[in-house]
PDB file of C-alpha atoms and ligand atoms in Angstrom:
ATOM      1  CA  UNK A   1      55.024  57.255 122.395  1.00  0.00           C
ATOM      2  CA  UNK A   2      53.059  59.517 120.085  1.00  0.00           C
ATOM      3  CA  UNK A   3      54.369  62.697 118.552  1.00  0.00           C
ATOM      4  CA  UNK A   4      54.457  65.766 120.766  1.00  0.00           C
ATOM      5  CA  UNK A   5      52.383  68.714 119.613  1.00  0.00           C
ATOM      6  CA  UNK A   6      53.883  72.139 120.165  1.00  0.00           C
ATOM      7  CA  UNK A   7      51.761  75.237 119.643  1.00  0.00           C
ATOM      8  CA  UNK A   8      53.842  78.284 118.734  1.00  0.00           C
ATOM      9  CA  UNK A   9      51.984  81.615 118.602  1.00  0.00           C
ATOM     10  CA  UNK A  10      53.644  84.105 116.256  1.00  0.00           C
ATOM     11  CA  UNK A  11      52.942  87.826 116.059  1.00  0.00           C
ATOM     12  CA  UNK A  12      55.740  88.678 113.626  1.00  0.00           C
ATOM     13  CA  UNK A  13      58.095  89.977 116.350  1.00  0.00           C
ATOM     14  CA  UNK A  14      61.752  89.091 116.948  1.00  0.00           C
ATOM     15  CA  UNK A  15      60.646  87.560 120.239  1.00  0.00           C
ATOM     16  CA  UNK A  16      58.317  85.158 118.463  1.00  0.00           C
ATOM     17  CA  UNK A  17      61.202  84.289 116.148  1.00  0.00           C
ATOM     18  CA  UNK A  18      63.259  83.198 119.142  1.00  0.00           C
ATOM     19  CA  UNK A  19      60.305  81.118 120.294  1.00  0.00           C
ATOM     20  CA  UNK A  20      60.210  79.396 116.894  1.00  0.00           C
ATOM     21  CA  UNK A  21      63.932  78.609 117.126  1.00  0.00           C
ATOM     22  CA  UNK A  22      63.527  77.121 120.601  1.00  0.00           C
ATOM     23  CA  UNK A  23      60.456  75.129 119.564  1.00  0.00           C
ATOM     24  CA  UNK A  24      62.287  73.640 116.576  1.00  0.00           C
ATOM     25  CA  UNK A  25      65.224  72.587 118.776  1.00  0.00           C
ATOM     26  CA  UNK A  26      62.847  70.944 121.224  1.00  0.00           C
ATOM     27  CA  UNK A  27      60.795  69.315 118.475  1.00  0.00           C
ATOM     28  CA  UNK A  28      63.892  67.739 116.953  1.00  0.00           C
ATOM     29  CA  UNK A  29      64.868  66.123 120.253  1.00  0.00           C
ATOM     30  CA  UNK A  30      61.365  64.982 121.259  1.00  0.00           C
ATOM     31  CA  UNK A  31      59.863  64.056 117.879  1.00  0.00           C
ATOM     32  CA  UNK A  32      57.585  67.050 117.881  1.00  0.00           C
ATOM     33  CA  UNK A  33      55.090  68.554 115.500  1.00  0.00           C
ATOM     34  CA  UNK A  34      54.825  72.349 115.393  1.00  0.00           C
ATOM     35  CA  UNK A  35      51.556  74.171 114.928  1.00  0.00           C
ATOM     36  CA  UNK A  36      51.969  77.898 114.332  1.00  0.00           C
ATOM     37  CA  UNK A  37      49.068  80.156 115.219  1.00  0.00           C
ATOM     38  CA  UNK A  38      48.441  83.831 114.547  1.00  0.00           C
ATOM     39  CA  UNK A  39      45.611  86.036 115.733  1.00  0.00           C
ATOM     40  CA  UNK A  40      45.280  89.266 113.738  1.00  0.00           C
ATOM     41  CA  UNK A  41      45.219  92.260 116.052  1.00  0.00           C
ATOM     42  CA  UNK A  42      43.418  95.288 114.669  1.00  0.00           C
ATOM     43  CA  UNK A  43      45.643  98.364 114.996  1.00  0.00           C
ATOM     44  CA  UNK A  44      43.973 100.108 117.911  1.00  0.00           C
ATOM     45  CA  UNK A  45      42.935 103.018 115.774  1.00  0.00           C
ATOM     46  CA  UNK A  46      46.349 104.159 114.597  1.00  0.00           C
ATOM     47  CA  UNK A  47      46.256 107.901 114.241  1.00  0.00           C
ATOM     48  CA  UNK A  48      48.041 109.305 111.250  1.00  0.00           C
ATOM     49  CA  UNK A  49      48.789 112.988 111.093  1.00  0.00           C
ATOM     50  CA  UNK A  50      47.651 114.481 107.839  1.00  0.00           C
ATOM     51  CA  UNK A  51      48.503 118.182 107.580  1.00  0.00           C
ATOM     52  CA  UNK A  52      48.000 121.310 109.529  1.00  0.00           C
ATOM     53  CA  UNK A  53      47.271 119.394 112.718  1.00  0.00           C
ATOM     54  CA  UNK A  54      44.473 117.266 111.319  1.00  0.00           C
ATOM     55  CA  UNK A  55      44.589 113.529 111.731  1.00  0.00           C
ATOM     56  CA  UNK A  56      42.798 110.487 110.407  1.00  0.00           C
ATOM     57  CA  UNK A  57      42.432 107.115 112.036  1.00  0.00           C
ATOM     58  CA  UNK A  58      43.479 104.091 110.004  1.00  0.00           C
ATOM     59  CA  UNK A  59      41.685 100.788 110.340  1.00  0.00           C
ATOM     60  CA  UNK A  60      42.537  97.629 108.457  1.00  0.00           C
ATOM     61  CA  UNK A  61      39.702  95.458 107.188  1.00  0.00           C
ATOM     62  CA  UNK A  62      39.343  91.880 108.393  1.00  0.00           C
ATOM     63  CA  UNK A  63      40.504  90.649 104.982  1.00  0.00           C
ATOM     64  CA  UNK A  64      43.632  92.805 105.139  1.00  0.00           C
ATOM     65  CA  UNK A  65      44.401  91.588 108.648  1.00  0.00           C
ATOM     66  CA  UNK A  66      43.975  87.965 107.612  1.00  0.00           C
ATOM     67  CA  UNK A  67      46.220  88.561 104.626  1.00  0.00           C
ATOM     68  CA  UNK A  68      48.925  90.031 106.843  1.00  0.00           C
ATOM     69  CA  UNK A  69      48.381  87.119 109.212  1.00  0.00           C
ATOM     70  CA  UNK A  70      48.881  84.585 106.435  1.00  0.00           C
ATOM     71  CA  UNK A  71      52.134  86.302 105.489  1.00  0.00           C
ATOM     72  CA  UNK A  72      53.317  85.966 109.085  1.00  0.00           C
ATOM     73  CA  UNK A  73      52.356  82.265 109.172  1.00  0.00           C
ATOM     74  CA  UNK A  74      54.054  81.660 105.806  1.00  0.00           C
ATOM     75  CA  UNK A  75      57.272  83.355 106.947  1.00  0.00           C
ATOM     76  CA  UNK A  76      57.324  81.374 110.200  1.00  0.00           C
ATOM     77  CA  UNK A  77      56.613  78.122 108.326  1.00  0.00           C
ATOM     78  CA  UNK A  78      59.548  78.795 106.022  1.00  0.00           C
ATOM     79  CA  UNK A  79      61.724  79.525 109.023  1.00  0.00           C
ATOM     80  CA  UNK A  80      60.828  76.206 110.674  1.00  0.00           C
ATOM     81  CA  UNK A  81      61.607  74.317 107.461  1.00  0.00           C
ATOM     82  CA  UNK A  82      64.855  76.216 106.938  1.00  0.00           C
ATOM     83  CA  UNK A  83      65.840  75.149 110.448  1.00  0.00           C
ATOM     84  CA  UNK A  84      65.350  71.557 109.351  1.00  0.00           C
ATOM     85  CA  UNK A  85      61.916  70.571 110.645  1.00  0.00           C
ATOM     86  CA  UNK A  86      59.280  69.639 108.077  1.00  0.00           C
ATOM     87  CA  UNK A  87      56.488  68.606 110.423  1.00  0.00           C
ATOM     88  CA  UNK A  88      54.860  72.031 110.671  1.00  0.00           C
ATOM     89  CA  UNK A  89      51.519  73.593 109.884  1.00  0.00           C
ATOM     90  CA  UNK A  90      49.715  76.723 110.933  1.00  0.00           C
ATOM     91  CA  UNK A  91      46.414  78.509 111.249  1.00  0.00           C
ATOM     92  CA  UNK A  92      44.852  81.893 111.818  1.00  0.00           C
ATOM     93  CA  UNK A  93      42.308  82.351 114.577  1.00  0.00           C
ATOM     94  CA  UNK A  94      40.016  85.300 115.077  1.00  0.00           C
ATOM     95  CA  UNK A  95      39.340  86.757 118.508  1.00  0.00           C
ATOM     96  CA  UNK A  96      41.213  87.577 121.687  1.00  0.00           C
ATOM     97  CA  UNK A  97      44.867  86.510 121.177  1.00  0.00           C
ATOM     98  CA  UNK A  98      45.418  84.842 124.570  1.00  0.00           C
ATOM     99  CA  UNK A  99      42.062  83.042 124.543  1.00  0.00           C
ATOM    100  CA  UNK A 100      42.569  81.825 120.983  1.00  0.00           C
ATOM    101  CA  UNK A 101      46.086  80.552 121.749  1.00  0.00           C
ATOM    102  CA  UNK A 102      44.772  78.610 124.759  1.00  0.00           C
ATOM    103  CA  UNK A 103      41.826  77.295 122.737  1.00  0.00           C
ATOM    104  CA  UNK A 104      44.161  76.078 119.986  1.00  0.00           C
ATOM    105  CA  UNK A 105      46.284  74.249 122.561  1.00  0.00           C
ATOM    106  CA  UNK A 106      43.136  72.641 123.987  1.00  0.00           C
ATOM    107  CA  UNK A 107      41.710  71.674 120.590  1.00  0.00           C
ATOM    108  CA  UNK A 108      44.995  70.095 119.475  1.00  0.00           C
ATOM    109  CA  UNK A 109      45.628  68.542 122.905  1.00  0.00           C
ATOM    110  CA  UNK A 110      49.017  70.221 122.730  1.00  0.00           C
ATOM    111  CA  UNK A 111      51.852  69.078 124.949  1.00  0.00           C
ATOM    112  CA  UNK A 112      53.462  72.486 125.072  1.00  0.00           C
ATOM    113  CA  UNK A 113      53.059  76.141 124.119  1.00  0.00           C
ATOM    114  CA  UNK A 114      56.238  78.036 123.237  1.00  0.00           C
ATOM    115  CA  UNK A 115      55.968  81.799 122.926  1.00  0.00           C
ATOM    116  CA  UNK A 116      58.002  84.973 123.372  1.00  0.00           C
ATOM    117  CA  UNK A 117      57.947  86.725 126.738  1.00  0.00           C
ATOM    118  CA  UNK A 118      57.388  89.919 124.809  1.00  0.00           C
ATOM    119  CA  UNK A 119      55.994  90.725 121.396  1.00  0.00           C
ATOM    120  CA  UNK A 120      55.330  93.650 119.139  1.00  0.00           C
ATOM    121  CA  UNK A 121      54.240  95.940 121.956  1.00  0.00           C
ATOM    122  CA  UNK A 122      56.720  98.649 122.860  1.00  0.00           C
ATOM    123  CA  UNK A 123      55.776  98.949 126.521  1.00  0.00           C
ATOM    124  CA  UNK A 124      59.450  98.623 127.461  1.00  0.00           C
ATOM    125  CA  UNK A 125      58.967  98.630 131.215  1.00  0.00           C
ATOM    126  CA  UNK A 126      56.895  95.458 131.044  1.00  0.00           C
ATOM    127  CA  UNK A 127      58.801  92.272 131.811  1.00  0.00           C
ATOM    128  CA  UNK A 128      56.155  90.039 130.274  1.00  0.00           C
ATOM    129  CA  UNK A 129      53.635  91.023 127.615  1.00  0.00           C
ATOM    130  CA  UNK A 130      49.924  90.832 128.349  1.00  0.00           C
ATOM    131  CA  UNK A 131      49.312  87.967 125.923  1.00  0.00           C
ATOM    132  CA  UNK A 132      52.131  85.871 127.447  1.00  0.00           C
ATOM    133  CA  UNK A 133      50.911  86.706 130.926  1.00  0.00           C
ATOM    134  CA  UNK A 134      47.353  85.553 130.193  1.00  0.00           C
ATOM    135  CA  UNK A 135      48.393  82.409 128.334  1.00  0.00           C
ATOM    136  CA  UNK A 136      50.678  81.376 131.205  1.00  0.00           C
ATOM    137  CA  UNK A 137      47.716  81.705 133.566  1.00  0.00           C
ATOM    138  CA  UNK A 138      45.212  79.842 131.387  1.00  0.00           C
ATOM    139  CA  UNK A 139      47.369  77.287 129.568  1.00  0.00           C
ATOM    140  CA  UNK A 140      46.126  73.667 129.672  1.00  0.00           C
ATOM    141  CA  UNK A 141      49.701  72.405 129.271  1.00  0.00           C
ATOM    142  CA  UNK A 142      53.323  73.353 129.839  1.00  0.00           C
ATOM    143  CA  UNK A 143      53.938  76.897 128.689  1.00  0.00           C
ATOM    144  CA  UNK A 144      57.456  78.059 127.863  1.00  0.00           C
ATOM    145  CA  UNK A 145      58.241  81.712 127.352  1.00  0.00           C
ATOM    146  CA  UNK A 146      61.466  82.501 125.527  1.00  0.00           C
ATOM    147  CA  UNK A 147      63.373  85.637 126.309  1.00  0.00           C
TER     148      UNK A 147
HETATM  149  P1  ATP B   1      51.488  93.793 124.752  1.00  0.00           P
HETATM  150  O1  ATP B   1      50.849  93.101 123.567  1.00  0.00           O
HETATM  151  O2  ATP B   1      50.810  93.451 126.051  1.00  0.00           O
HETATM  152  O3  ATP B   1      51.714  95.232 124.536  1.00  0.00           O
HETATM  153  P2  ATP B   1      53.932  92.546 123.920  1.00  0.00           P
HETATM  154  O4  ATP B   1      53.420  92.701 122.522  1.00  0.00           O
HETATM  155  O5  ATP B   1      55.323  92.995 124.192  1.00  0.00           O
HETATM  156  O6  ATP B   1      52.953  93.180 124.966  1.00  0.00           O
HETATM  157  P3  ATP B   1      52.797  89.908 123.992  1.00  0.00           P
HETATM  158  O7  ATP B   1      51.751  90.443 123.083  1.00  0.00           O
HETATM  159  O8  ATP B   1      52.389  89.278 125.280  1.00  0.00           O
HETATM  160  O9  ATP B   1      53.906  91.000 124.326  1.00  0.00           O
HETATM  161  O10 ATP B   1      53.639  88.853 123.140  1.00  0.00           O
HETATM  162  C1  ATP B   1      54.312  87.754 123.717  1.00  0.00           C
HETATM  163  C2  ATP B   1      54.290  86.581 122.753  1.00  0.00           C
HETATM  164  O11 ATP B   1      52.945  86.188 122.562  1.00  0.00           O
HETATM  165  C3  ATP B   1      54.828  86.851 121.359  1.00  0.00           C
HETATM  166  O12 ATP B   1      56.247  86.704 121.289  1.00  0.00           O
HETATM  167  C4  ATP B   1      54.106  85.797 120.550  1.00  0.00           C
HETATM  168  O13 ATP B   1      54.739  84.533 120.735  1.00  0.00           O
HETATM  169  C5  ATP B   1      52.738  85.748 121.237  1.00  0.00           C
HETATM  170  N1  ATP B   1      51.720  86.619 120.629  1.00  0.00           N
HETATM  171  C6  ATP B   1      51.366  87.848 121.024  1.00  0.00           C
HETATM  172  N2  ATP B   1      50.374  88.347 120.271  1.00  0.00           N
HETATM  173  C7  ATP B   1      50.071  87.399 119.368  1.00  0.00           C
HETATM  174  C8  ATP B   1      49.131  87.295 118.282  1.00  0.00           C
HETATM  175  N3  ATP B   1      48.313  88.293 117.991  1.00  0.00           N
HETATM  176  N4  ATP B   1      49.098  86.161 117.552  1.00  0.00           N
HETATM  177  C9  ATP B   1      49.941  85.142 117.855  1.00  0.00           C
HETATM  178  N5  ATP B   1      50.842  85.183 118.837  1.00  0.00           N
HETATM  179  C10 ATP B   1      50.923  86.288 119.590  1.00  0.00           C
HETATM  180 MG1   MG B   2      51.500  92.101 121.858  1.00  0.00          MG
END
């Protein structure tokens, strides 16, 4: 039987970290290959207060976002290797996070997507983040969310 391909989307959150840990465990048992994917999300116009009530809106350039994204992929790659799995690579995709995650799983003919139920968002009342929710609906393969 051929190697199993596991797509693991990482946004830099603790939740995604737990997803990586689960994916590595699973990969070790089922001879899996892990592909990490990150989609830079532009800060939705983060307002920063300047002085005297004035504020400016901060936007990161595409290059800066991709640089941050690469750092996230690098950190996750190191984590996978530290956990004892060497068969790992990663990529950055540009666009809507959920759509890009699903597209990556399709392109790689992935056997499984492993992601966090929540991410960097701080919408505490939500049980499942919007990206997880959409990927679970659109996934072409088994989708595991780790809590
Ligand atoms: P929301 O974004 O809706 O405010 P949230 O941030 O708490 O909610 P999600 O964004 O759905 O939750 O994150 C759930 C999981 O989806 C994360 O743990 C991570 O595995 C994956 N994920 C989310 N955003 C990205 C992204 N931009 N790139 C890669 N993976 C992501
Ligand atoms: Mg999010």
